[in-house]
XYZ file of C-alpha atoms in Angstrom:
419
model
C 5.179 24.648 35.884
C 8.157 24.056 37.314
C 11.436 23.579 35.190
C 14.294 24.077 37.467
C 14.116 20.260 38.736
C 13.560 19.079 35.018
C 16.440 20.744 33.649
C 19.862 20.144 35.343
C 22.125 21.349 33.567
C 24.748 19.411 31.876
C 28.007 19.110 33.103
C 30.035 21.789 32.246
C 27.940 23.492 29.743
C 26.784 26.229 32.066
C 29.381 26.814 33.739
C 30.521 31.015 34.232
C 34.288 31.412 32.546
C 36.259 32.282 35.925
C 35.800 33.820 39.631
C 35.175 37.169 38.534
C 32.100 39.476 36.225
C 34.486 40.505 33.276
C 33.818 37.972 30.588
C 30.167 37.239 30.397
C 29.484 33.870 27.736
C 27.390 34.059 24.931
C 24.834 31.205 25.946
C 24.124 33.474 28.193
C 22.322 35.445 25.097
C 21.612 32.524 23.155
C 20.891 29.252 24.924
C 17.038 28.196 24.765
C 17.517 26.285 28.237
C 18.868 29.474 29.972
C 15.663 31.426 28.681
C 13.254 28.873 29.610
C 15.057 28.779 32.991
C 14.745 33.002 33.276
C 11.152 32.938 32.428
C 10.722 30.814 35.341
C 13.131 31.792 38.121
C 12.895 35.581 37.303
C 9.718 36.471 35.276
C 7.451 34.107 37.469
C 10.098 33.637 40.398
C 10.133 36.482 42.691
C 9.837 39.810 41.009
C 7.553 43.053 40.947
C 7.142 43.056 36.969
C 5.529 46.134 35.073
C 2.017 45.811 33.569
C 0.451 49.179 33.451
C -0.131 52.564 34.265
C -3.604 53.295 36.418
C -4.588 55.718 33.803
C -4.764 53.382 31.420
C -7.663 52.007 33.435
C -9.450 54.752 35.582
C -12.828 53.273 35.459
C -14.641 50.183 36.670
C -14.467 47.304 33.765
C -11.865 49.202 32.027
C -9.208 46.879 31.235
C -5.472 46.308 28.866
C -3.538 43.288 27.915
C -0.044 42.874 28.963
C 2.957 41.006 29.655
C 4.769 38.995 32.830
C 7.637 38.154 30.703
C 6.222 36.119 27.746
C 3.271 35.666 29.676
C 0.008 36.910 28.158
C -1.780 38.450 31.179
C -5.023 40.914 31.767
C -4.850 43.905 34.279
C -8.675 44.912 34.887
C -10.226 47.715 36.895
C -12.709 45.643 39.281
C -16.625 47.138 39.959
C -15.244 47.595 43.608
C -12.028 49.820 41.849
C -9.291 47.053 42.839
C -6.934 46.415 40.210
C -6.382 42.706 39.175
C -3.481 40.993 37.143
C -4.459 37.582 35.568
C -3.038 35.253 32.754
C -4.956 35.583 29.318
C -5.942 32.027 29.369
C -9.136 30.111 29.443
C -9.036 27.579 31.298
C -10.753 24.905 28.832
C -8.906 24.854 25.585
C -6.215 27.660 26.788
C -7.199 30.153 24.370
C -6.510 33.506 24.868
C -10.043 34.976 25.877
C -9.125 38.346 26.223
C -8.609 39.555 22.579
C -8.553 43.674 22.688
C -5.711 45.674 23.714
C -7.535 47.496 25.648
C -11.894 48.354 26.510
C -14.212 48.114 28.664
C -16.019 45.129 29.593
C -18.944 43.426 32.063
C -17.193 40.514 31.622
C -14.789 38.401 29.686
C -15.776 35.881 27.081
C -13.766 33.392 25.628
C -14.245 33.534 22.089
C -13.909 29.308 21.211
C -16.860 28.579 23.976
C -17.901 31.123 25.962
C -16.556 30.366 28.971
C -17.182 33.621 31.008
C -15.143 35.454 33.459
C -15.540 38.413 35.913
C -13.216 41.682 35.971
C -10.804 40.117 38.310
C -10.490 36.967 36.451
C -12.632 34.138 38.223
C -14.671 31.671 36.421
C -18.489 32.655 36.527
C -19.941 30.781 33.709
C -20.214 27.433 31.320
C -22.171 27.030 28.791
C -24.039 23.501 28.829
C -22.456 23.041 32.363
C -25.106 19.785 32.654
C -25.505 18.818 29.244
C -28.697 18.532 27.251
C -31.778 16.431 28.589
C -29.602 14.710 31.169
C -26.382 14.268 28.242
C -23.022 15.765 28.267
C -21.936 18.323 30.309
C -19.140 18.751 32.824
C -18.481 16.060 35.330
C -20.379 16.797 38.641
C -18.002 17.273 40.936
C -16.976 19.922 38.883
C -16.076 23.299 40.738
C -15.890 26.707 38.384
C -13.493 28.054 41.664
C -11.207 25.613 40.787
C -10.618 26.227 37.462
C -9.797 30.470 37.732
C -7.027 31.669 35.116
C -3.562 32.131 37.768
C -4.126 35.396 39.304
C -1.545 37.103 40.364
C -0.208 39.261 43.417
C -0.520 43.202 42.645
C 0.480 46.324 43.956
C 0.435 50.054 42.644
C 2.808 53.205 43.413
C 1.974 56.910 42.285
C -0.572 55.221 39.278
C 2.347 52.602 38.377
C 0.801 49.132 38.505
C 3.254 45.855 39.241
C 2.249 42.232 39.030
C 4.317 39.385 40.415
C 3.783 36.084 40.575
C 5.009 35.343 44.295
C 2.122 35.593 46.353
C 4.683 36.792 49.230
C 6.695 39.725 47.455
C 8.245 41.874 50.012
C 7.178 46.075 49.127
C 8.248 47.765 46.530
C 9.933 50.236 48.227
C 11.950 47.220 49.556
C 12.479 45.700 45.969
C 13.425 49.118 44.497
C 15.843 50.005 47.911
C 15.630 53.648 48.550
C 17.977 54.849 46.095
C 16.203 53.902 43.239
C 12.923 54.965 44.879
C 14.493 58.778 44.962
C 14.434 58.412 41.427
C 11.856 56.889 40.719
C 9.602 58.935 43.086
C 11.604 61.903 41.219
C 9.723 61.113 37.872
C 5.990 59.683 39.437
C 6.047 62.766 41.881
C 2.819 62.677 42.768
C 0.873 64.133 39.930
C -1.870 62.560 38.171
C -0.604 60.775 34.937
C -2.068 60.978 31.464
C -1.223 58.755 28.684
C -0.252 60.413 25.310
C 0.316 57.609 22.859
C 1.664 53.972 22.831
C 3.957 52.328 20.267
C 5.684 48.874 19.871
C 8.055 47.017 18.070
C 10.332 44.115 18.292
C 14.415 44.067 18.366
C 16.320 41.048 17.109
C 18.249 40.396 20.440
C 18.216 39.122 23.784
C 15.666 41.252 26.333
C 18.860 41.420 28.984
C 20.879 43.319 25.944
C 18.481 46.500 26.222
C 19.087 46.551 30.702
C 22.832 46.493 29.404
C 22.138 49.752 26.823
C 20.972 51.818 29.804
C 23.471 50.167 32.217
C 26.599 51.365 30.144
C 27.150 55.213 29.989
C 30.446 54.536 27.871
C 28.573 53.708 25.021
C 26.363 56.998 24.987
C 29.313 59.437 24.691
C 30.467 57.496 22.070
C 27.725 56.066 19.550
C 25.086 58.776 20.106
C 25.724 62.183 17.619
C 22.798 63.984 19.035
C 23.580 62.779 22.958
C 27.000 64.321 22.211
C 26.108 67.196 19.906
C 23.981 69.159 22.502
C 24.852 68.167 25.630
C 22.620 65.869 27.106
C 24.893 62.520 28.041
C 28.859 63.972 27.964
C 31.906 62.446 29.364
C 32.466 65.300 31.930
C 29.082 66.149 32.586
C 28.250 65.526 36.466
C 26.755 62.208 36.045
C 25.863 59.146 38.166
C 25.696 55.228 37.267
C 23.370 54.154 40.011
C 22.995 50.514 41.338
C 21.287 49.305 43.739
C 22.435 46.728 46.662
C 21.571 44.012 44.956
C 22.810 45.181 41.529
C 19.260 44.166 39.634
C 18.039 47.814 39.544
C 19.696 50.304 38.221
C 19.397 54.577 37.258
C 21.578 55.863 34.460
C 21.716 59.880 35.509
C 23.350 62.936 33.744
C 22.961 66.881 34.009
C 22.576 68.804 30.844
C 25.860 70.687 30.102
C 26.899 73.004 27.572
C 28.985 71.290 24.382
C 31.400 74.008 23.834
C 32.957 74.051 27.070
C 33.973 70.549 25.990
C 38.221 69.537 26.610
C 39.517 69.617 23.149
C 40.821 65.864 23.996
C 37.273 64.759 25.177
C 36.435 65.677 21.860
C 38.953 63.931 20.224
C 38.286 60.643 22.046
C 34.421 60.686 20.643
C 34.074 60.100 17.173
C 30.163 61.084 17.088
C 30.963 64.543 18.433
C 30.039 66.969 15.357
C 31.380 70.474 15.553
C 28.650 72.955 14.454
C 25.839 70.990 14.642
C 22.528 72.625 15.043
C 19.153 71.940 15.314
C 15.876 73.653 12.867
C 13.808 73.740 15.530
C 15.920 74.968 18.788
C 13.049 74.229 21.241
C 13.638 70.429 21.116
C 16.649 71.245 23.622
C 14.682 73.339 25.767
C 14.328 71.967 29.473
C 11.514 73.129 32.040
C 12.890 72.257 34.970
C 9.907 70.386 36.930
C 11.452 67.968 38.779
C 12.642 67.736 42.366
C 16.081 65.966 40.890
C 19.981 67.354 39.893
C 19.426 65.617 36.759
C 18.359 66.641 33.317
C 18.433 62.901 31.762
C 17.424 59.472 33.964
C 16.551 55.607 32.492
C 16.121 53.994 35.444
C 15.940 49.943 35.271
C 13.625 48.031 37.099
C 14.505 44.600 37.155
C 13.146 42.418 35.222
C 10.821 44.143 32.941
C 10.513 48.452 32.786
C 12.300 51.086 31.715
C 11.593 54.765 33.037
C 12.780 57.075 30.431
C 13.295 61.162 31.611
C 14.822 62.719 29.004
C 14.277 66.572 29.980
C 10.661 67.275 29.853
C 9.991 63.937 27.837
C 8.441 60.979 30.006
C 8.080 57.540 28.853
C 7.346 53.643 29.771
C 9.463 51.033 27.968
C 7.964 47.769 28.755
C 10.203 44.646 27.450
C 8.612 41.510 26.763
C 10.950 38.619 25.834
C 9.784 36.516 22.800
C 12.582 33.762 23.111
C 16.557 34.013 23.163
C 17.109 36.048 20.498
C 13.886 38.447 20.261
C 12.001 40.986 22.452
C 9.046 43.391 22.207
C 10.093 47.146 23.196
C 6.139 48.314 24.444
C 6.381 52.264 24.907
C 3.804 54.058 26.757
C 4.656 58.095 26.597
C 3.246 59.712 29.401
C 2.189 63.389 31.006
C 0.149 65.130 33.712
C -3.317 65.749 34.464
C -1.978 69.976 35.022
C 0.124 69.916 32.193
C -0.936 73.123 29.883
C -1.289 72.459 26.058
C 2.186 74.167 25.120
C 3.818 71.667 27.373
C 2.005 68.402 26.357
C 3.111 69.995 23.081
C 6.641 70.189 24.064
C 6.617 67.055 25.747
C 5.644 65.439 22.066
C 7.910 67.344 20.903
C 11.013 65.909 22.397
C 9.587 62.355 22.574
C 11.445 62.968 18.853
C 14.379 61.652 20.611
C 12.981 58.382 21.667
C 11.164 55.301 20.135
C 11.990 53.187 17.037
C 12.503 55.815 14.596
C 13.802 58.702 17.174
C 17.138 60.300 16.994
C 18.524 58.181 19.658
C 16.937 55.208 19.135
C 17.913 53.748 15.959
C 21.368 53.773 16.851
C 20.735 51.490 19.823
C 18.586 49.107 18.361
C 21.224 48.668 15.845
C 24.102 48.382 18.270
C 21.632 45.804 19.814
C 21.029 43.574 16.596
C 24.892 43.455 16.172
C 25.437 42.699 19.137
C 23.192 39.750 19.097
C 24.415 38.734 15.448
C 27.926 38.682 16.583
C 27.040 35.914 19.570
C 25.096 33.786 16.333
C 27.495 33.752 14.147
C 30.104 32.856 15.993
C 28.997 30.632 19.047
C 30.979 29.503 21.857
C 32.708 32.712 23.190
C 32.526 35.480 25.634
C 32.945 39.063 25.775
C 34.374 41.434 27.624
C 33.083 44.079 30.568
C 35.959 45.366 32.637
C 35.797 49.089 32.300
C 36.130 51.002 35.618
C 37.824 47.661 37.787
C 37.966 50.225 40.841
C 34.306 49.357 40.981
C 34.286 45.699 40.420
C 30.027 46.022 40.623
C 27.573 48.658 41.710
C 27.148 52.570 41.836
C 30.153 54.479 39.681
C 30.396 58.354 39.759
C 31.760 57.886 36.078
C 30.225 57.583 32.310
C 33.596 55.186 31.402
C 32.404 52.221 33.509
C 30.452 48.931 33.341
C 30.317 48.212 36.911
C 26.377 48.062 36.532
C 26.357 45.209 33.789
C 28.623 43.108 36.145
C 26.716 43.898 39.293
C 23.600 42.999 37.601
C 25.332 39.702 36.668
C 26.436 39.318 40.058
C 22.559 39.280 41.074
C 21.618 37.186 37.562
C 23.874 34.541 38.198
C 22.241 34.108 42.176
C 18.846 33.769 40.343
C 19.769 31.468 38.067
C 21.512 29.342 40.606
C 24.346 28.902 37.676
């Protein structure tokens, strides 16, 4: 469906506080009406969304569930090897008829009444279709073509697959501009990807918070010990906040340094720097440099729905999946390559320490996160403030003490949203 005619919003209530991107309002966070409206205009409006990785279906009939936005969907490896994207629905009774996270199937059966579909989603089969000795049955001008789940529009780049909903999406190289290609072509350089694990969980906040996390280097030098400790995300280290043009995308980018040449007043200005700290097991910090990139450390942001986490030799997926307002479901995928040698799939694990719900850097943002979005609840009906770095009202900064990407992808939020 539709909404945007339905819901007009009332006068006034929507309505952005000023001319410029510094104070952002809480409904934006909050309001059920604005989510409904994003899961329309941007989820299933005109966006490449994340849904897999190709080698998490190499083989004909292979298949995984996923996500466009709250969207249940299926992404299935076809007998012919074509990749399909389709909404988990049946078309009957709307049950979801694809109940595994992930196999390998003829077919798909809907579990209530067997309503059967093929491996790119079209309606093949229905049981009783004419009834019982001339009884029942399905009217007869009943077409099984007519009645396919939504299938949607597909494409694939170096074994990353993307699913929109917009039958006419321009490339991806387009949609990512050539910036954010470099870097993501940086990470997916060609190799032949193998999946190491998968874990989920859900935060208590708003699925725009978590683009913000990786869209504001301030906060890493400042609530992150471990970023801080050894090196990895410094004020002073030669660093890049990447936007692109139209400020949706974005790549956070940082170059290992070494903490003890920090200035004595850098140090003073973050409170999560710890003299002296060191590690048990030294090789978490060690970096194999593999990649054709000046950077140690990128998250890149692909609007609406992936993360692409580099942390040294670490490589990761973070798929977001919004659950309402005021929830989301964090899906990582933690990733290799087919020539990787077992020490450094090993080391690879190894640092993926860093990462996910329980990882050294992890719990503190998923924290930061929940009081962020317990701060808009409790007390409703304000705004907060993003003006760091105003030589750059929005877009690229060559500094960590900026939030020119927040407002730039507010800028591009705010065109969506037609608000």
């Amino acid at each position: 469906m539709d909404i945007s005619p339905e819901l007009t919003p009332m006068p006034g209530r929507y309505v952005w506080p000023g001319d410029d991107l510094n104070r952002i309002p809480d409904w934006v966070y909050t309001d059920p009406w604005v989510y409904e409206r994003e899961v329309e205009r941007i989820f299933h409006g005109r966006c490449w969304n994340y849904v897999a990785l190709e080698a998490e279906i190499p083989n004909p009939g292979d298949f995984i569930r996923s996500n466009v936005g709250p969207t249940p969907v299926v992404v299935s490896r076809a007998k012919d090897g074509s990749i399909a994207v389709f909404e988990n629905r049946c078309a009957h009774r709307a049950a979801e008829f694809c109940r595994e996270l992930t196999g390998n199937v003829k077919e798909f059966v809907c579990p209530y009444h067997q309503w059967t579909y093929d491996l790119k989603g079209s309606l093949q089969g229905v049981p009783f279709r004419r009834g019982v000795a001339g009884k029942g049955g399905m009217p007869k001008e009943f077409r099984p073509s007519e009645h396919n789940p939504r299938q949607l529009a597909v494409t694939t780049h170096r074994g990353v697959v993307f699913a929109s909903y917009a039958a006419d999406m321009e490339p991806l190289a387009e949609y990512l501009g050539a910036e954010v290609m470099r870097e993501f072509e940086a990470t997916f350089d060609g190799r032949k990807l193998v999946v190491l694990g998968h874990y989920r969980h859900s935060l208590p906040g708003n699925w725009k918070l978590y683009h913000e996390n990786l869209k504001d280097p301030y906060h890493a030098t400042l609530l992150h010990t471990f970023l801080v400790a050894f090196g990895l995300l410094v004020a002073g280290n030669k660093s890049l906040m990447l936007a692109d043009s139209s400020g949706r995308h974005g790549v956070m980018c940082s170059a290992k340094s070494d903490p003890s040449k920090l200035k004595a007043e850098d140090k003073a200005e973050m409170r999560a720097y710890r003299e002296g700290m060191r590690l048990a097991d030294p090789r978490m910090m060690e970096f194999v440099d593999e990649f054709d990139s000046p950077w140690s450390v990128t998250m890149a942001t692909i609007w609406p729905n992936l993360i692409v986490q580099r942390e040294m030799n670490t490589l990761g997926i973070r798929q977001l999946i919004p659950q309402g307002p005021n929830e989301f479901i964090m899906k990582w995928t933690m990733f290799g390559f087919a020539g990787d040698s077992e020490e450094m799939t090993r080391h690879r694990l190894r640092q993926g320490n860093l990462m996910g719900p329980a990882g050294f850097l992890g719990l503190e943002d998923n924290e930061a996160i929940k009081f962020v979005q317990d701060g808009m609840l409790r007390v409703p009906g304000k705004e907060h403030y993003v003006a760091l770095d105003p030589e750059t009202p929005f877009g690229t900064s060559e500094t960590l003490i900026s939030e020119s990407a927040i407002r730039a992808m507010y800028r591009h939020w705010r065109e969506v949203m037609g608000l």
